[in-house]
Amino acid sequence: MSSRKTAQGNWTAALRARLEDFTWDSLLPTEQPIYVRSVVYSFGALTLGSLVLVVASGIVLAANGPFWWQTPGAGVFVRGLHYWGVQAFFFFMILHLTAQFFMGSWRLGRAGTWVLGVLSFAVSVITAFTGYLSRGDFFSQWNQVQSKDAFNGAGIGGWFNVLNNGQIYGLHIAVLPAVLVVLVTLHLLLVRRHGVVPPYPADHQSDGGEGKR
Amino acid sequence: MTRYEKNPANYPQTRFDLVKEAVISGGVATLLVVAAVLLFGVPYVKPLTIKNVATTQPVLFLRTAAGELANTSAIAQYGPPYNNGTGSLQAIGAFHPQTLLGVTQPINPAQVDVLKPLSMAAPLDPQIKAPLAAWHAASHAHQQAWVRTYLGALATASVQGSSVVVPQAADGPVPAMLSTLRKLAAGGLMSGALDRTAAVYRYNVAPSLLFLQGTALQLMAQKYDLLGGEWGIMHDELSYPGPWWLTPYTALYQIPPYSTSPAGDMLAAYTMLLFLVLLIALPFIPGLRDLPRRLRLYRVVWRDWYRDVERGGDPHRGKGKRDQEAS
Ligand code: HEM
């Protein structure tokens, strides 16, 4: 107990100090280093934009219920927004991931940003999959009976019952999106905290090694 | 040789408007998505119902029900989480995580799929009481023999109008039971009877889906090229992009040992977990983390920057704003 409660403060003080790193200027920057000059820097924002659209259309779907979105009319249109929003989300996320890989964006202390990104990707896949199971048409049925063998074989089917629409729908509309939003928020906070990763050293620049990784 | 600068704040800065950036990317994403909905619509294929199978594929319905009644179907033999069978138990040697959580969703197909619905139908159709009583009175061996004989007779059955004519055979009460079950299904009452639970809010469709999964869903999936060997669920949905982001996973099912091993699902799941761990750990894996530097594709992203730096001069002449304020 004692050694932690030093003059530097306890964990709440440490957390406060960390949070104080974030000012409005660092969260909403008004300038960027000049190397930030490429369309690939938009991929993250486009991923986020699609995610917002997916969440918004998902809220409308959830508010009106399964019968509504399977009945021709407004429900099917909003389901379309949700469906194509997800396609756009994954499209931009994979472009984003690929670009960040080729830029080695985990360098110079940014590994955490990368890790949170990959976790967001993994949670997105599971979220989207539970969405396919919740649509309520033949594809949902087929994916349910097909994927049960995979989840059972992997050892989690005993808890994660893809044939239980209540559990899967709850995971899809509440639990998994909440986890995803937390991950993405932390991802973005880390991006702002470290600033955009500088380019690899030019061929004639010395860097003491670290910048290369 | 110039020094390499690691702090973004020490690079020359340009003006940047995050709000504009957000509005533009949100707008672009929305426009693309709305255009896609208007142009392509959205996939939907009517779900398969037990009623539909009972009326359009009556012989298939009867064969499925007979298999469930004898508890010889795939689900009856499956293993955890439905029962203690081994038919679909995936294992590599002594490693079988499938047994870890045990039988958490017990299902007895004979009970759930045939006997319970028939006893529920008995008040409407009292004639079913005698065959049901005969079934319950018979020994297990006798029941199995009846079903085997019935399945043999069903092979030469003919469909006449809405009824199925099964040749006479020594199959005891089975024909009477299953034809009543088919009437129940054709009337649209069977899935409700199957998915009935003690709780009145009913979300678990395992019983009705497991009844359909054997052959009826397979046949329908075949029509849409959705079988595992055909890239399964991500193949496509009609002409729509399916879950294409599962490609690395579904690709595994196209190659051995995943495509051939009875534990293929388990192998694929753990292979994907390994890929995920590798991707997470990428920044820490020597060799892999240096890949982008060697590939030099980053020079395309930052081509303007390298052009300026390599043209000579110190790129850091204008120090960052934050840095100036601090000093
Ligand atoms: C829900 C999904 C995601 C969202 C909404 C998202 C959003 C963003 C945004 C807005 C940025 C800053 C702008 C940019 O560089 O594009 C960013 C940066 C970054 N993202 Fe993501 N991202 C997601 C998933 C991922 C994934 C899957 C990865 C990689 C595995 C990843 C890795 C990174 C890295 C390393 C950076 C930092 C770049 C730097 O410091 O220069 N992100 N992300």
Short mmCIF file of N, CA and C in Angstrom, two decimals, chain A residues 8 16 45 47 53 61 81 88 108 119 134 139 143 145 153 170:
data_model
loop_
_atom_site.label_atom_id
_atom_site.label_comp_id
_atom_site.label_asym_id
_atom_site.label_seq_id
_atom_site.Cartn_x
_atom_site.Cartn_y
_atom_site.Cartn_z
N GLN A 8 4.15 11.28 -5.55
CA GLN A 8 3.67 11.35 -6.94
C GLN A 8 2.17 11.10 -7.03
N ARG A 16 -5.47 10.92 -13.66
CA ARG A 16 -5.82 12.31 -13.95
C ARG A 16 -4.72 12.97 -14.77
N ALA A 45 -10.70 7.85 -41.28
CA ALA A 45 -11.88 8.69 -41.11
C ALA A 45 -13.08 8.11 -41.86
N THR A 47 -13.52 4.94 -42.44
CA THR A 47 -13.96 3.79 -41.63
C THR A 47 -14.87 4.27 -40.52
N LEU A 53 -22.52 5.62 -39.53
CA LEU A 53 -23.72 5.32 -40.32
C LEU A 53 -24.33 3.97 -39.92
N LEU A 61 -33.15 0.42 -36.85
CA LEU A 61 -33.63 -0.96 -37.03
C LEU A 61 -34.09 -1.56 -35.70
N LEU A 81 -29.31 0.49 -45.80
CA LEU A 81 -28.28 1.41 -45.31
C LEU A 81 -27.33 0.68 -44.36
N ALA A 88 -19.17 -0.92 -46.61
CA ALA A 88 -18.24 0.22 -46.71
C ALA A 88 -17.27 0.22 -45.53
N LEU A 108 7.86 3.82 -33.17
CA LEU A 108 8.05 4.96 -32.28
C LEU A 108 6.96 5.02 -31.21
N LEU A 119 -7.69 -5.41 -32.63
CA LEU A 119 -8.80 -5.87 -31.79
C LEU A 119 -10.13 -5.33 -32.31
N SER A 134 -28.81 -12.41 -37.48
CA SER A 134 -30.01 -11.76 -36.97
C SER A 134 -30.95 -11.25 -38.06
N PHE A 139 -30.51 -16.91 -45.39
CA PHE A 139 -29.06 -16.84 -45.16
C PHE A 139 -28.74 -16.91 -43.68
N ASN A 143 -26.45 -19.78 -42.17
CA ASN A 143 -25.24 -19.43 -41.41
C ASN A 143 -25.32 -19.94 -39.98
N VAL A 145 -26.91 -22.75 -38.87
CA VAL A 145 -26.65 -24.19 -38.76
C VAL A 145 -25.23 -24.53 -39.20
N GLY A 153 -17.07 -26.92 -32.29
CA GLY A 153 -15.76 -27.56 -32.41
C GLY A 153 -14.68 -26.78 -31.69
N GLY A 170 -28.92 -9.93 -28.89
CA GLY A 170 -28.44 -9.08 -27.79
C GLY A 170 -26.97 -8.75 -27.95
#
